[in-house]
């Protein structure tokens, strides 16, 4: 039965069209999901092997100047206890990543652009490079900044940056954000990042209210159009203290399926990029991240933030891993990756092959 999809999937992988992608996203037959997953997994393993890279994520502050309608740490959510890790705490967690042979870490926080924040990140980058003798790769995920700031941080040692555009449709973007937030500005930041020398990652909220299958098809083509190096996207999950918290009935199975289909389709279209199996998948199913690897993802970002702060970084409700410390998470994840017949590549950066090929010209 599933074989009947093979020709369509091969065609889509070679020559993706908006209509073709939309049809595949719209079709909710379980056989299609199976065929898609199988196809994408085959592409992943032939392009990148059965290798998984861990990036330890440090969610170092939930202080945010933005007010996105979907996000639990938006500035208008006054029920959140705001926190900011000290330099010492961040460096302790970075050292843990180094000592546990994670090739890279991710520094993520709410968005701030003030000089104290910019200086702190620059200082931290230099310290992290120094404590690991240059061996830890650092990805930043701290939002929109000006070109000069991106350049400073690149020079200080960051070499990858994740900035989700959230949707490729500017009209949908404006329905998800206040007027002061600009899709064009976020898009410009992706250009600044490329210009500054980073491996650039972006991604979307999947299944967010108001989004159509056509929008999602457009999202996939957007990645191709901007020639992205890394993808981090995940299903939208409501957070009750946000304007989108109760906007529509929430169907976790639908969200998970859409998330997996998007991963598979992105892998088919962008064969050699890094794709993260994000925590939002795990929030929808205990094995969500493993399913993400099966659908074509090759990156996992285990949370290494001290447990004392985890509750403060709830972007959506039921965020998993609130009580699972860094050691437990490493052991559990390693076991589940191995159970899939894949290998965790410790001590390696696992840079985007797509980026490397572009560098070589
Ligand atoms: N401030 C940085 C930025 O803007 O890129 C990074 C932190 S931000 C909280 C990280 C990502 O969380 C966002 O890009 C968004 O896609 C995701 N996120 C926020 N609220 C979410 C929700 N309710 N469901 C799923 N993902 C969500």
CSV table of C-alpha atoms and ligand atoms in Angstrom, one decimal:
chain,number,residue,atom,x,y,z
A,1,UNK,CA,0.0,0.0,0.0
A,2,UNK,CA,2.7,2.5,1.1
A,3,UNK,CA,4.7,1.8,-2.0
A,4,UNK,CA,2.2,3.7,-4.1
A,5,UNK,CA,3.5,6.9,-2.7
A,6,UNK,CA,7.2,6.3,-3.7
A,7,UNK,CA,7.0,7.9,-7.1
A,8,UNK,CA,5.3,11.1,-5.7
A,9,UNK,CA,7.9,11.3,-3.0
A,10,UNK,CA,10.8,10.8,-5.3
A,11,UNK,CA,9.4,13.5,-7.6
A,12,UNK,CA,8.9,15.9,-4.6
A,13,UNK,CA,12.5,15.3,-3.4
A,14,UNK,CA,13.9,16.1,-6.8
A,15,UNK,CA,11.6,19.0,-7.7
A,16,UNK,CA,9.4,20.3,-4.9
A,17,UNK,CA,6.5,22.4,-5.8
A,18,UNK,CA,4.1,24.4,-3.5
A,19,UNK,CA,1.1,22.4,-4.7
A,20,UNK,CA,2.9,19.1,-4.4
A,21,UNK,CA,4.0,19.8,-0.8
A,22,UNK,CA,0.6,21.2,0.1
A,23,UNK,CA,-1.0,17.9,-1.1
A,24,UNK,CA,1.3,15.8,1.0
A,25,UNK,CA,0.7,18.0,4.1
A,26,UNK,CA,-3.0,17.9,3.6
A,27,UNK,CA,-3.2,14.1,3.1
A,28,UNK,CA,-3.7,12.5,6.6
A,29,UNK,CA,-3.5,8.8,5.6
A,30,UNK,CA,-1.3,6.9,8.0
A,31,UNK,CA,0.3,5.1,5.1
A,32,UNK,CA,1.6,8.4,3.8
A,33,UNK,CA,3.2,9.3,7.1
A,34,UNK,CA,5.0,5.9,7.0
A,35,UNK,CA,6.1,6.3,3.4
A,36,UNK,CA,7.3,9.9,4.1
A,37,UNK,CA,9.3,8.8,7.2
A,38,UNK,CA,10.9,5.9,5.4
A,39,UNK,CA,11.8,8.1,2.4
A,40,UNK,CA,13.3,10.9,4.5
A,41,UNK,CA,15.1,8.4,6.8
A,42,UNK,CA,16.8,6.8,3.8
A,43,UNK,CA,17.9,10.3,2.6
A,44,UNK,CA,19.2,11.2,6.0
A,45,UNK,CA,21.2,8.0,6.4
A,46,UNK,CA,22.7,8.1,2.9
A,47,UNK,CA,23.6,11.8,3.1
A,48,UNK,CA,24.7,12.0,6.8
A,49,UNK,CA,25.0,8.5,8.2
A,50,UNK,CA,23.3,7.2,11.3
A,51,UNK,CA,24.8,9.9,13.4
A,52,UNK,CA,23.2,12.1,16.1
A,53,UNK,CA,24.9,15.2,17.6
A,54,UNK,CA,24.0,16.5,21.0
A,55,UNK,CA,24.0,20.3,21.7
A,56,UNK,CA,23.6,21.0,25.4
A,57,UNK,CA,21.1,23.8,25.7
A,58,UNK,CA,21.5,26.4,28.4
A,59,UNK,CA,18.3,28.4,28.8
A,60,UNK,CA,20.2,31.2,30.7
A,61,UNK,CA,17.4,33.8,31.0
A,62,UNK,CA,13.7,34.2,30.5
A,63,UNK,CA,13.8,38.0,30.5
A,64,UNK,CA,12.3,39.0,27.2
A,65,UNK,CA,11.5,42.4,25.6
A,66,UNK,CA,9.3,40.7,23.0
A,67,UNK,CA,5.6,40.0,23.3
A,68,UNK,CA,4.8,37.1,20.9
A,69,UNK,CA,1.2,36.1,21.3
A,70,UNK,CA,2.1,32.3,21.6
A,71,UNK,CA,5.1,32.4,23.9
A,72,UNK,CA,4.9,31.6,27.7
A,73,UNK,CA,7.9,34.0,28.5
A,74,UNK,CA,6.5,37.0,26.6
A,75,UNK,CA,7.0,40.2,28.4
A,76,UNK,CA,3.3,40.7,29.3
A,77,UNK,CA,3.1,37.4,31.1
A,78,UNK,CA,3.5,38.8,34.6
A,79,UNK,CA,2.9,35.3,36.2
A,80,UNK,CA,6.4,34.2,35.2
A,81,UNK,CA,9.3,34.5,37.7
A,82,UNK,CA,12.0,36.1,35.7
A,83,UNK,CA,15.5,34.8,36.1
A,84,UNK,CA,19.0,35.3,34.7
A,85,UNK,CA,21.8,32.9,35.4
A,86,UNK,CA,25.1,34.4,36.7
A,87,UNK,CA,28.2,34.1,34.6
A,88,UNK,CA,29.5,31.5,37.0
A,89,UNK,CA,26.4,29.3,36.6
A,90,UNK,CA,26.5,29.5,32.8
A,91,UNK,CA,30.2,28.6,32.8
A,92,UNK,CA,29.6,25.7,35.2
A,93,UNK,CA,27.0,24.3,32.7
A,94,UNK,CA,29.3,24.9,29.8
A,95,UNK,CA,32.0,23.0,31.6
A,96,UNK,CA,29.6,20.2,32.2
A,97,UNK,CA,29.0,20.0,28.4
A,98,UNK,CA,32.8,20.0,27.8
A,99,UNK,CA,33.5,17.3,30.4
A,100,UNK,CA,30.6,15.1,29.1
A,101,UNK,CA,32.0,15.4,25.6
A,102,UNK,CA,29.1,17.2,24.1
A,103,UNK,CA,30.7,18.7,21.0
A,104,UNK,CA,28.6,21.9,21.2
A,105,UNK,CA,26.3,23.9,23.3
A,106,UNK,CA,23.5,26.3,22.6
A,107,UNK,CA,23.0,29.6,24.6
A,108,UNK,CA,19.4,30.5,24.5
A,109,UNK,CA,17.3,33.2,26.2
A,110,UNK,CA,14.6,35.7,25.8
A,111,UNK,CA,15.4,38.6,23.6
A,112,UNK,CA,17.4,41.7,24.8
A,113,UNK,CA,19.5,44.1,22.8
A,114,UNK,CA,20.9,46.3,25.6
A,115,UNK,CA,24.6,46.9,25.9
A,116,UNK,CA,25.0,44.9,29.2
A,117,UNK,CA,23.4,41.9,27.5
A,118,UNK,CA,25.5,42.2,24.4
A,119,UNK,CA,28.7,42.5,26.4
A,120,UNK,CA,27.8,39.6,28.7
A,121,UNK,CA,27.3,37.3,25.7
A,122,UNK,CA,30.6,38.4,24.2
A,123,UNK,CA,32.4,37.8,27.5
A,124,UNK,CA,30.8,34.4,27.9
A,125,UNK,CA,31.7,33.3,24.4
A,126,UNK,CA,35.4,34.0,25.1
A,127,UNK,CA,35.3,32.3,28.4
A,128,UNK,CA,33.6,29.2,27.0
A,129,UNK,CA,36.1,29.0,24.2
A,130,UNK,CA,38.9,29.3,26.7
A,131,UNK,CA,37.7,26.8,29.3
A,132,UNK,CA,37.4,24.2,26.5
A,133,UNK,CA,40.6,25.2,24.7
A,134,UNK,CA,38.5,26.1,21.7
A,135,UNK,CA,36.9,22.7,21.4
A,136,UNK,CA,33.3,23.4,22.3
A,137,UNK,CA,31.2,24.7,19.4
A,138,UNK,CA,28.8,27.4,20.4
A,139,UNK,CA,25.4,28.1,18.9
A,140,UNK,CA,23.5,31.3,19.9
A,141,UNK,CA,19.8,31.6,19.9
A,142,UNK,CA,19.1,35.1,21.4
A,143,UNK,CA,16.9,36.7,18.9
A,144,UNK,CA,17.1,39.8,16.6
A,145,UNK,CA,20.2,42.0,16.9
A,146,UNK,CA,22.0,44.5,14.7
A,147,UNK,CA,24.8,43.4,12.3
A,148,UNK,CA,27.5,44.8,14.5
A,149,UNK,CA,26.4,42.7,17.4
A,150,UNK,CA,26.2,39.5,15.3
A,151,UNK,CA,29.7,40.3,14.0
A,152,UNK,CA,31.1,40.9,17.5
A,153,UNK,CA,29.7,37.6,18.8
A,154,UNK,CA,31.0,35.7,15.8
A,155,UNK,CA,34.5,37.1,16.4
A,156,UNK,CA,34.2,36.1,20.1
A,157,UNK,CA,33.6,32.4,19.1
A,158,UNK,CA,30.0,31.7,18.2
A,159,UNK,CA,29.8,29.9,14.9
A,160,UNK,CA,26.1,28.9,14.5
A,161,UNK,CA,23.0,30.9,15.1
A,162,UNK,CA,19.3,29.9,15.4
A,163,UNK,CA,16.7,32.5,14.6
A,164,UNK,CA,13.3,31.1,13.8
A,165,UNK,CA,11.4,33.2,11.3
A,166,UNK,CA,8.3,31.4,12.8
A,167,UNK,CA,6.4,31.6,9.5
A,168,UNK,CA,7.4,32.5,5.9
A,169,UNK,CA,4.1,34.3,5.5
A,170,UNK,CA,4.4,38.0,6.7
A,171,UNK,CA,0.6,38.3,7.1
A,172,UNK,CA,0.4,35.3,9.4
A,173,UNK,CA,3.4,36.7,11.3
A,174,UNK,CA,1.6,39.9,12.0
A,175,UNK,CA,-1.4,38.0,13.4
A,176,UNK,CA,0.9,36.2,15.8
A,177,UNK,CA,2.8,39.3,17.0
A,178,UNK,CA,2.1,42.9,18.1
A,179,UNK,CA,2.6,45.7,15.6
A,180,UNK,CA,6.0,46.5,16.9
A,181,UNK,CA,7.4,43.1,15.7
A,182,UNK,CA,8.4,43.0,12.1
A,183,UNK,CA,8.7,40.0,9.8
A,184,UNK,CA,11.0,42.0,7.5
A,185,UNK,CA,13.4,42.9,10.4
A,186,UNK,CA,13.6,39.2,11.3
A,187,UNK,CA,14.2,38.2,7.7
A,188,UNK,CA,16.9,40.9,7.5
A,189,UNK,CA,18.6,39.4,10.6
A,190,UNK,CA,18.9,36.1,8.7
A,191,UNK,CA,20.9,38.0,6.0
A,192,UNK,CA,23.0,39.7,8.7
A,193,UNK,CA,23.8,36.3,10.2
A,194,UNK,CA,24.9,34.8,6.9
A,195,UNK,CA,26.9,38.0,6.1
A,196,UNK,CA,28.7,37.7,9.5
A,197,UNK,CA,29.9,34.1,8.7
A,198,UNK,CA,27.6,32.0,10.9
A,199,UNK,CA,26.0,28.7,9.9
A,200,UNK,CA,22.4,29.9,9.9
A,201,UNK,CA,19.4,28.1,11.3
A,202,UNK,CA,15.8,29.0,11.1
A,203,UNK,CA,12.4,27.3,11.5
A,204,UNK,CA,8.7,27.7,12.1
A,205,UNK,CA,5.9,27.2,14.5
A,206,UNK,CA,4.0,24.2,13.0
A,207,UNK,CA,0.2,24.1,13.3
A,208,UNK,CA,-0.1,27.6,14.8
A,209,UNK,CA,-3.7,29.1,14.7
A,210,UNK,CA,-4.4,30.8,11.3
A,211,UNK,CA,-1.8,28.7,9.4
A,212,UNK,CA,-2.8,26.9,6.3
A,213,UNK,CA,-1.2,23.9,4.5
A,214,UNK,CA,-0.2,26.3,1.8
A,215,UNK,CA,1.7,28.4,4.4
A,216,UNK,CA,3.5,25.3,5.5
A,217,UNK,CA,4.4,24.4,2.0
A,218,UNK,CA,5.7,27.9,1.6
A,219,UNK,CA,7.8,27.5,4.7
A,220,UNK,CA,9.6,24.5,3.2
A,221,UNK,CA,10.3,26.3,0.0
A,222,UNK,CA,11.5,29.4,2.0
A,223,UNK,CA,14.3,27.2,3.5
A,224,UNK,CA,15.4,26.3,0.0
A,225,UNK,CA,15.1,29.8,-1.3
A,226,UNK,CA,17.4,31.2,1.5
A,227,UNK,CA,19.7,28.2,1.3
A,228,UNK,CA,19.5,27.5,5.0
A,229,UNK,CA,22.1,25.5,6.9
A,230,UNK,CA,20.2,24.3,9.9
A,231,UNK,CA,16.5,23.9,10.8
A,232,UNK,CA,14.9,24.0,14.2
A,233,UNK,CA,11.1,23.9,14.1
A,234,UNK,CA,8.4,22.4,16.2
A,235,UNK,CA,4.7,22.1,16.7
A,236,UNK,CA,2.9,25.0,18.3
A,237,UNK,CA,1.7,24.0,21.8
A,238,UNK,CA,-0.6,26.5,23.7
A,239,UNK,CA,0.4,28.2,26.9
A,240,UNK,CA,-2.6,29.3,28.9
A,241,UNK,CA,-1.2,32.7,29.9
A,242,UNK,CA,-0.9,33.9,26.4
A,243,UNK,CA,-3.3,35.3,23.9
A,244,UNK,CA,-3.2,32.1,21.8
A,245,UNK,CA,-3.5,29.9,24.8
A,246,UNK,CA,-7.1,28.9,24.1
A,247,UNK,CA,-7.7,30.1,20.6
A,248,UNK,CA,-8.6,26.7,19.1
A,249,UNK,CA,-9.2,23.2,20.3
A,250,UNK,CA,-5.8,21.6,20.7
A,251,UNK,CA,-5.2,18.2,19.1
A,252,UNK,CA,-1.8,16.8,20.2
A,253,UNK,CA,-1.9,13.9,17.8
A,254,UNK,CA,-2.4,16.2,14.8
A,255,UNK,CA,0.3,18.5,16.0
A,256,UNK,CA,2.8,15.6,16.4
A,257,UNK,CA,1.9,14.2,13.0
A,258,UNK,CA,2.3,17.6,11.3
A,259,UNK,CA,5.7,18.2,13.1
A,260,UNK,CA,7.0,14.8,11.9
A,261,UNK,CA,5.7,15.4,8.3
A,262,UNK,CA,7.4,18.8,8.2
A,263,UNK,CA,10.7,17.2,9.3
A,264,UNK,CA,10.4,14.5,6.7
A,265,UNK,CA,9.6,16.9,3.9
A,266,UNK,CA,12.4,19.3,4.9
A,267,UNK,CA,14.8,16.4,4.9
A,268,UNK,CA,13.6,15.4,1.4
A,269,UNK,CA,14.0,19.0,0.1
A,270,UNK,CA,17.2,20.0,2.0
A,271,UNK,CA,19.1,16.8,2.1
A,272,UNK,CA,22.3,17.7,3.8
A,273,UNK,CA,21.2,20.3,6.4
A,274,UNK,CA,21.1,19.8,10.1
A,275,UNK,CA,17.6,19.3,11.5
A,276,UNK,CA,16.8,19.3,15.2
A,277,UNK,CA,14.3,16.9,16.8
A,278,UNK,CA,13.0,19.6,19.2
A,279,UNK,CA,11.6,19.4,22.7
A,280,UNK,CA,8.1,20.4,21.5
A,281,UNK,CA,7.9,16.9,19.9
A,282,UNK,CA,8.7,15.3,23.2
A,283,UNK,CA,6.0,17.4,24.9
A,284,UNK,CA,3.4,15.7,22.6
A,285,UNK,CA,4.8,12.2,23.0
A,286,UNK,CA,7.4,10.7,25.4
A,287,UNK,CA,9.2,9.4,22.3
A,288,UNK,CA,8.6,12.5,20.2
A,289,UNK,CA,12.3,13.2,19.7
A,290,UNK,CA,13.1,9.7,18.7
A,291,UNK,CA,10.2,9.8,16.2
A,292,UNK,CA,11.8,13.1,14.9
A,293,UNK,CA,15.1,11.2,14.3
A,294,UNK,CA,13.2,8.5,12.5
A,295,UNK,CA,11.6,11.2,10.3
A,296,UNK,CA,15.0,12.7,9.3
A,297,UNK,CA,16.3,14.9,12.1
A,298,UNK,CA,19.9,14.4,13.2
A,299,UNK,CA,20.4,16.9,16.1
A,300,UNK,CA,19.1,16.7,19.7
A,301,UNK,CA,19.5,19.6,22.2
A,302,UNK,CA,19.5,18.0,25.7
A,303,UNK,CA,18.7,20.5,28.4
A,304,UNK,CA,21.6,21.2,30.7
A,305,UNK,CA,20.1,24.1,32.5
A,306,UNK,CA,20.1,23.7,36.3
A,307,UNK,CA,16.7,22.2,37.4
A,308,UNK,CA,16.1,25.2,39.7
A,309,UNK,CA,15.4,27.3,36.6
A,310,UNK,CA,13.5,25.0,34.3
A,311,UNK,CA,10.1,26.0,35.5
A,312,UNK,CA,10.8,29.6,34.5
A,313,UNK,CA,11.4,28.7,30.9
A,314,UNK,CA,8.0,27.2,29.9
A,315,UNK,CA,7.4,28.4,26.4
A,316,UNK,CA,4.3,26.2,26.3
A,317,UNK,CA,2.4,24.1,28.7
A,318,UNK,CA,3.6,20.6,29.8
A,319,UNK,CA,7.2,21.3,28.6
A,320,UNK,CA,8.9,18.1,29.4
A,321,UNK,CA,12.2,17.4,31.3
A,322,UNK,CA,11.4,19.8,34.2
A,323,UNK,CA,12.7,17.3,36.7
A,324,UNK,CA,15.2,15.4,34.6
A,325,UNK,CA,18.7,16.6,35.3
A,326,UNK,CA,21.5,16.8,32.7
A,327,UNK,CA,23.1,13.4,33.7
A,328,UNK,CA,19.8,11.5,33.6
A,329,UNK,CA,18.9,13.1,30.3
A,330,UNK,CA,22.2,12.2,28.7
A,331,UNK,CA,21.8,8.5,29.8
A,332,UNK,CA,18.2,8.2,28.7
A,333,UNK,CA,18.8,9.9,25.3
A,334,UNK,CA,21.9,7.9,24.6
A,335,UNK,CA,20.0,4.7,25.2
A,336,UNK,CA,17.1,5.7,23.0
A,337,UNK,CA,19.4,6.8,20.2
A,338,UNK,CA,21.2,3.5,20.3
A,339,UNK,CA,17.9,1.6,20.4
A,340,UNK,CA,17.2,3.2,17.0
A,341,UNK,CA,20.5,1.8,15.6
A,342,UNK,CA,22.1,5.3,15.6
A,343,UNK,CA,25.2,6.7,17.2
A,344,UNK,CA,25.8,9.7,19.4
A,345,UNK,CA,28.9,11.5,18.0
A,346,UNK,CA,30.5,12.8,21.2
A,347,UNK,CA,33.3,15.3,21.0
A,348,UNK,CA,32.4,16.5,17.5
A,349,UNK,CA,30.8,19.7,16.3
A,350,UNK,CA,28.6,18.1,13.7
A,351,UNK,CA,28.6,21.1,11.6
A,352,UNK,CA,26.1,21.4,8.8
A,353,UNK,CA,27.3,19.5,5.7
A,354,UNK,CA,25.3,21.9,3.6
A,355,UNK,CA,27.3,24.8,5.0
A,356,UNK,CA,30.6,23.1,4.5
A,357,UNK,CA,29.7,22.4,0.8
A,358,UNK,CA,28.8,26.0,0.3
A,359,UNK,CA,32.1,27.1,1.8
A,360,UNK,CA,34.0,24.9,-0.5
A,361,UNK,CA,32.1,26.5,-3.4
B,1,LIG,N1,14.5,34.9,22.0
B,1,LIG,C1,15.0,34.0,21.0
B,1,LIG,C2,14.3,34.2,19.7
B,1,LIG,O1,13.4,34.9,19.6
B,1,LIG,O2,14.8,33.6,18.7
B,1,LIG,C3,15.0,32.5,21.4
B,1,LIG,C4,14.0,32.1,22.5
B,1,LIG,S1,12.4,31.8,21.8
B,1,LIG,C5,11.5,31.5,23.3
B,1,LIG,C6,12.6,30.2,21.1
B,1,LIG,C7,11.5,29.7,20.2
B,1,LIG,O3,10.4,29.1,21.1
B,1,LIG,C8,10.7,30.6,19.4
B,1,LIG,O4,11.4,30.9,18.2
B,1,LIG,C9,9.4,29.9,19.1
B,1,LIG,O5,9.3,29.3,17.9
B,1,LIG,C10,9.3,28.8,20.2
B,1,LIG,N2,8.1,28.9,21.0
B,1,LIG,C11,7.6,29.9,21.7
B,1,LIG,N3,6.4,29.7,22.2
B,1,LIG,C12,6.0,28.5,21.7
B,1,LIG,C13,4.8,27.7,21.8
B,1,LIG,N4,3.7,28.1,22.4
B,1,LIG,N5,4.8,26.4,21.1
B,1,LIG,C14,5.9,26.0,20.5
B,1,LIG,N6,7.0,26.7,20.4
B,1,LIG,C15,7.1,27.9,20.9
